[in-house]
Coordinates of C-alpha atoms in Angstrom, one line a residue:
M1 CA 0.1 -0.1 0.0
T2 CA 1.5 3.5 -0.5
D3 CA 0.8 6.9 1.3
A4 CA -1.5 9.0 0.4
D5 CA -0.2 11.9 -2.5
T6 CA 0.3 14.7 -0.1
T7 CA -2.8 16.6 -1.8
E8 CA -5.3 14.4 -0.1
R9 CA -7.3 15.3 2.8
I10 CA -6.4 14.1 6.1
G11 CA -8.2 12.6 8.6
I12 CA -7.5 11.9 12.5
A13 CA -10.6 10.2 14.5
V14 CA -9.5 8.9 18.2
A15 CA -11.3 6.3 20.2
S16 CA -12.9 7.2 23.7
G17 CA -11.4 5.4 26.7
M18 CA -11.8 7.3 29.7
L19 CA -8.0 7.6 31.6
K20 CA -7.0 5.1 28.8
G21 CA -7.2 8.3 26.5
V22 CA -3.5 9.5 27.2
Y23 CA -2.1 7.1 24.8
S24 CA -4.0 8.9 22.1
H25 CA -2.9 12.5 23.7
G26 CA 1.0 11.1 23.4
V27 CA 0.3 9.9 19.7
L28 CA -1.2 13.4 19.0
S29 CA 1.4 15.0 21.0
A30 CA 4.0 13.2 18.3
F31 CA 1.9 14.8 15.1
E32 CA 1.9 18.3 16.1
A33 CA 5.7 17.8 17.0
R34 CA 6.8 16.5 13.5
G35 CA 4.4 18.8 11.7
L36 CA 1.4 16.6 11.2
R37 CA -2.1 18.6 10.6
A38 CA -5.2 17.0 10.6
D39 CA -8.1 18.6 7.4
V40 CA -10.3 17.1 9.9
Y41 CA -10.9 15.9 14.0
G42 CA -13.0 13.4 14.4
T43 CA -13.8 12.9 19.3
A44 CA -16.0 11.5 21.1
S45 CA -15.5 11.5 24.9
S46 CA -12.6 11.6 27.0
S47 CA -10.5 12.2 23.4
G48 CA -12.7 15.8 22.9
L49 CA -9.8 17.2 25.1
S50 CA -7.4 15.6 23.4
G51 CA -8.6 16.0 19.9
G52 CA -9.8 19.7 20.6
L53 CA -6.1 20.1 21.9
A54 CA -4.2 19.1 18.3
A55 CA -7.2 20.4 16.5
T56 CA -6.2 24.0 17.9
G57 CA -2.1 23.0 18.4
R58 CA -1.9 23.1 21.9
A59 CA -1.8 19.3 22.6
V60 CA 2.2 19.2 23.4
E61 CA 1.6 22.2 25.7
V62 CA -0.6 20.4 27.6
G63 CA 0.8 16.9 27.6
V64 CA 0.4 15.1 29.9
D65 CA -0.7 17.4 33.1
Y66 CA -3.6 17.4 32.4
W67 CA -4.2 13.1 32.8
L68 CA -2.7 13.3 36.1
G69 CA -4.6 15.9 37.1
A70 CA -7.5 14.0 36.8
A71 CA -6.7 11.4 37.9
A72 CA -6.1 12.7 41.1
A73 CA -9.1 14.3 41.2
A74 CA -11.9 11.8 40.0
S75 CA -11.5 10.3 42.9
E76 CA -11.8 13.4 45.6
K77 CA -14.9 14.9 44.0
G78 CA -16.5 12.7 41.2
M79 CA -15.8 11.9 37.6
S80 CA -18.8 14.3 36.4
S81 CA -17.0 17.3 38.7
V82 CA -13.9 16.1 37.3
A83 CA -15.4 16.5 33.3
L84 CA -17.3 19.6 34.2
D85 CA -13.9 21.7 36.0
S86 CA -11.1 20.7 32.5
I87 CA -14.2 21.9 30.4
K88 CA -14.3 25.0 32.0
E89 CA -10.6 25.2 32.4
H90 CA -10.1 24.8 29.2
A91 CA -13.3 26.4 26.7
P92 CA -12.0 29.9 26.7
A93 CA -8.9 28.2 24.9
M94 CA -10.4 25.4 22.5
C95 CA -13.4 27.9 21.3
E96 CA -10.7 30.5 20.4
G97 CA -8.8 28.5 18.2
L98 CA -11.6 26.0 17.0
F99 CA -14.3 28.7 15.7
R100 CA -11.2 30.6 14.0
P101 CA -11.2 31.2 9.8
G102 CA -8.9 28.7 8.6
A103 CA -9.2 26.2 12.0
P104 CA -9.1 22.5 10.9
E105 CA -12.8 20.8 11.0
F106 CA -13.7 19.6 14.0
L107 CA -16.8 16.4 15.1
L108 CA -16.9 15.5 18.6
A109 CA -19.9 12.8 19.1
T110 CA -22.7 12.7 21.2
S111 CA -25.3 10.1 22.1
K112 CA -29.1 11.7 21.7
V113 CA -31.3 10.1 23.5
T114 CA -34.6 10.0 21.7
T115 CA -37.8 8.7 23.5
A116 CA -39.2 11.0 26.5
E117 CA -39.1 7.3 28.7
A118 CA -35.1 6.6 28.5
A119 CA -34.5 10.8 28.9
E120 CA -36.3 10.2 32.4
V121 CA -34.3 8.0 33.5
T122 CA -31.6 8.8 32.3
Q123 CA -31.5 12.9 34.0
G124 CA -33.2 10.8 36.5
P125 CA -31.7 8.5 40.1
G126 CA -31.7 5.5 38.0
A127 CA -28.9 6.7 35.9
K128 CA -26.7 4.7 37.2
A129 CA -28.6 1.6 37.9
L130 CA -29.2 1.8 33.7
G131 CA -26.0 2.6 33.2
K132 CA -24.7 -0.4 34.9
Q133 CA -26.5 -2.7 33.3
L134 CA -25.8 -1.5 29.3
L135 CA -22.0 -2.5 30.5
R136 CA -23.1 -5.7 31.3
N137 CA -24.9 -5.8 28.2
I138 CA -21.7 -5.2 26.3
F139 CA -20.7 -8.4 27.2
T140 CA -23.8 -9.6 25.8
G141 CA -23.8 -7.9 22.6
D142 CA -27.0 -6.3 23.7
R143 CA -28.0 -3.6 22.2
S144 CA -31.2 -3.3 21.9
W145 CA -31.5 -0.5 24.8
V146 CA -29.6 1.3 22.5
E147 CA -31.3 0.9 19.6
E148 CA -34.6 1.6 21.2
N149 CA -33.8 4.7 22.9
L150 CA -29.8 6.5 21.7
S151 CA -29.2 7.8 17.9
A152 CA -25.7 8.9 18.0
A153 CA -25.0 13.3 17.6
V154 CA -22.0 14.1 15.9
F155 CA -21.4 17.9 15.9
S156 CA -19.3 19.9 13.6
S157 CA -17.6 22.9 14.2
H158 CA -17.7 23.6 10.5
A159 CA -22.2 22.4 10.3
P160 CA -23.6 25.3 8.6
A161 CA -26.7 27.4 10.4
G162 CA -30.0 26.0 10.2
G163 CA -28.9 23.0 8.4
T164 CA -29.6 19.7 9.4
E165 CA -25.5 18.4 10.9
P166 CA -25.2 19.2 14.9
R167 CA -23.6 22.6 15.0
L168 CA -20.7 23.2 17.4
T169 CA -20.1 26.4 18.6
A170 CA -18.8 28.7 21.1
D171 CA -22.0 29.2 22.8
N172 CA -22.6 25.4 22.8
Y173 CA -19.4 23.7 23.5
E174 CA -19.5 23.2 26.9
A175 CA -22.5 21.4 27.0
V176 CA -21.8 19.0 24.0
S177 CA -19.2 18.3 25.2
Y178 CA -20.3 17.4 28.7
A179 CA -22.9 15.2 27.1
S180 CA -20.1 13.4 25.2
T181 CA -18.8 12.5 28.6
R182 CA -21.8 11.3 30.3
M183 CA -21.2 7.7 31.3
L184 CA -24.9 6.9 32.8
H185 CA -23.0 4.5 35.7
A186 CA -19.9 6.7 37.5
W187 CA -21.6 10.8 36.2
A188 CA -24.4 11.5 38.6
V189 CA -24.3 14.9 36.3
P190 CA -27.3 14.6 34.1
A191 CA -26.3 16.5 30.4
E192 CA -28.3 18.9 28.4
V193 CA -28.3 20.8 24.7
D194 CA -30.4 23.4 24.6
G195 CA -32.6 21.4 26.7
E196 CA -32.7 18.3 25.5
A197 CA -31.4 15.4 26.9
Y198 CA -28.4 12.9 25.6
V199 CA -25.2 10.7 27.0
D200 CA -21.8 9.4 26.8
A201 CA -20.6 8.9 22.9
S202 CA -19.8 5.6 23.7
Y203 CA -23.0 4.1 23.5
T204 CA -23.2 5.1 20.3
C205 CA -20.4 6.7 18.6
A206 CA -16.4 5.9 20.5
C207 CA -14.8 6.0 17.9
P208 CA -16.7 8.9 14.8
A209 CA -13.7 7.2 11.7
R210 CA -16.9 6.6 9.1
E211 CA -18.1 10.9 10.2
V212 CA -14.7 12.3 8.7
A213 CA -14.4 9.6 6.6
A214 CA -17.5 11.0 5.0
K215 CA -15.9 14.7 5.2
G216 CA -13.7 14.2 2.2
V217 CA -9.9 12.8 3.2
G218 CA -8.2 11.0 1.0
V219 CA -6.5 9.0 4.2
L220 CA -8.0 8.6 7.9
I221 CA -6.2 7.6 11.4
A222 CA -7.7 5.6 13.2
I223 CA -6.4 5.6 17.0
G224 CA -7.7 3.3 19.8
S225 CA -5.9 3.0 22.8
D226 CA -7.0 -0.9 24.0
P227 CA -5.0 -3.1 21.6
F228 CA -7.9 -4.9 21.0
P229 CA -9.6 -4.1 17.9
L230 CA -11.1 -1.2 17.6
F231 CA -15.1 -0.7 17.3
R232 CA -17.7 2.4 16.1
D233 CA -19.5 1.8 19.5
L234 CA -19.1 0.0 23.3
Y235 CA -20.9 -3.0 21.9
A236 CA -18.7 -3.0 18.9
S237 CA -21.1 -3.3 16.0
E238 CA -18.7 -2.4 13.7
E239 CA -14.9 -3.0 13.2
I240 CA -12.7 0.4 11.8
T241 CA -9.5 -2.4 11.1
D242 CA -6.2 -1.5 9.6
G243 CA -6.3 -0.8 5.5
S244 CA -9.5 -1.1 4.4
V245 CA -12.1 1.6 2.7
L246 CA -13.9 3.6 4.6
D247 CA -16.5 6.4 1.7
E248 CA -13.1 6.1 -0.3
A249 CA -11.0 7.4 2.7
R250 CA -7.8 4.8 3.2
V251 CA -7.8 3.8 7.2
L252 CA -4.5 3.3 8.9
V253 CA -4.6 2.6 12.5
I254 CA -3.1 3.5 15.4
K255 CA -3.1 1.5 18.9
P256 CA -0.8 0.6 21.8
D257 CA -0.1 -3.8 21.4
D258 CA -0.5 -3.9 25.0
D259 CA -3.5 -2.9 27.8
L260 CA -2.4 -0.5 29.5
K261 CA -3.2 -1.5 32.6
L262 CA 0.0 -3.3 32.6
L263 CA 1.5 -0.5 33.0
G264 CA -1.4 1.4 36.0
V265 CA -4.0 3.0 33.6
D266 CA -7.2 2.0 33.5
Y267 CA -10.5 3.5 32.2
A268 CA -11.0 5.0 35.7
A269 CA -7.9 5.5 37.3
A270 CA -4.9 5.0 36.7
T271 CA -1.0 6.1 38.7
P272 CA 1.2 8.4 38.0
E273 CA 4.0 7.1 37.0
G274 CA 2.1 4.5 35.0
L275 CA 0.3 7.6 33.0
V276 CA 3.4 8.7 32.4
K277 CA 4.4 6.5 30.8
A278 CA 1.1 5.7 28.9
Y279 CA 1.9 9.4 27.2
E280 CA 5.5 7.6 26.8
L281 CA 4.3 4.7 24.4
G282 CA 1.6 7.0 22.4
L283 CA 4.8 9.6 21.6
D284 CA 7.0 6.7 20.1
A285 CA 4.3 5.4 18.4
G286 CA 3.2 8.6 17.2
H287 CA 7.2 8.8 15.7
L288 CA 7.1 5.8 14.8
F289 CA 3.8 5.9 12.9
L290 CA 5.4 9.2 10.5
D291 CA 8.5 6.9 10.3
R292 CA 7.2 4.6 8.6
H293 CA 4.5 7.5 6.3
A294 CA 7.0 10.1 6.2
A295 CA 4.6 11.2 2.5
L296 CA 2.4 12.3 5.0
L297 CA 4.2 15.2 6.7
G298 CA 4.5 16.8 3.1
P299 CA 7.1 16.8 0.6
A300 CA 10.1 18.3 2.3
A301 CA 9.6 15.3 4.3
S302 CA 10.0 12.1 2.2
E303 CA 13.3 13.7 0.3
R304 CA 14.8 13.5 4.3
T305 CA 14.1 10.3 4.8
G306 CA 14.4 8.8 0.9
M307 CA 11.0 8.2 0.2
T308 CA 9.1 8.5 -3.2
G309 CA 5.0 8.7 -2.1
T310 CA 5.3 5.0 -0.2
T311 CA 5.4 3.5 2.8
V312 CA 8.4 3.2 4.8
K313 CA 9.2 -0.6 5.3
D314 CA 9.0 -2.2 9.0
Q315 CA 12.4 -1.9 10.5
P316 CA 13.7 -5.4 12.7

């Protein structure tokens, strides 16, 4: 397979992963350090922050510090407070960067609640029990409740006013960002956008690869935080595979070789040492990826590596 022609549009889709998302942030930091800037960034749940930082050129600046702070605060304040506080802290810079002229298109996935009965449960005291049941359903592949009561809603910073595509703006950025993260089993504060109920993106769109591909990109880089197959949602409804084609975009997948739990990083809890190691692992993976696909960096990078548009062979 050959790399993209350097004139092709590049899209990056970053999967959710809660604290394991520190790995994806490392990958994005490596891309930023090497000068790779995507035309479209697709994010969901915890990757909304790291993907937004990459889209605004601040992934390296923030680095692992965000994840160290989030992990420390999670045990003290609960996940709702951690998410709300971090969104509020970063919102001014995010909005300044995401909505300026010439900024990359930024997609932020959510799950919209589509029935009145489900809205009552998800916004009320029964949310935690429902959330636990939905997690148990992952192991049986039961998507029935999700299919009956939720739909993926992917907000775009480039969506035109008055169109059918959900529009991300400076006015709703904080509400959409929180809605994207609200896992029912652990987030106590309900999420609403324009008065309607929403829950975490991962139930319907944990990795918005298909939405990024639909934006006319020639190459789609999908970043996961687990060594397992990368799926569209928690219920494995669609696998995103390396070397496949989505809507005419060639898919390249980056993910860790081993479970980050071995380093001390799980979804909702992590050690400081583990977070640093996982971030560095992502950095290494990002640099190795660009060594192998240097044409994505443009003609100058290709000349430095002696490439003529072909993929660098894996080193032994």
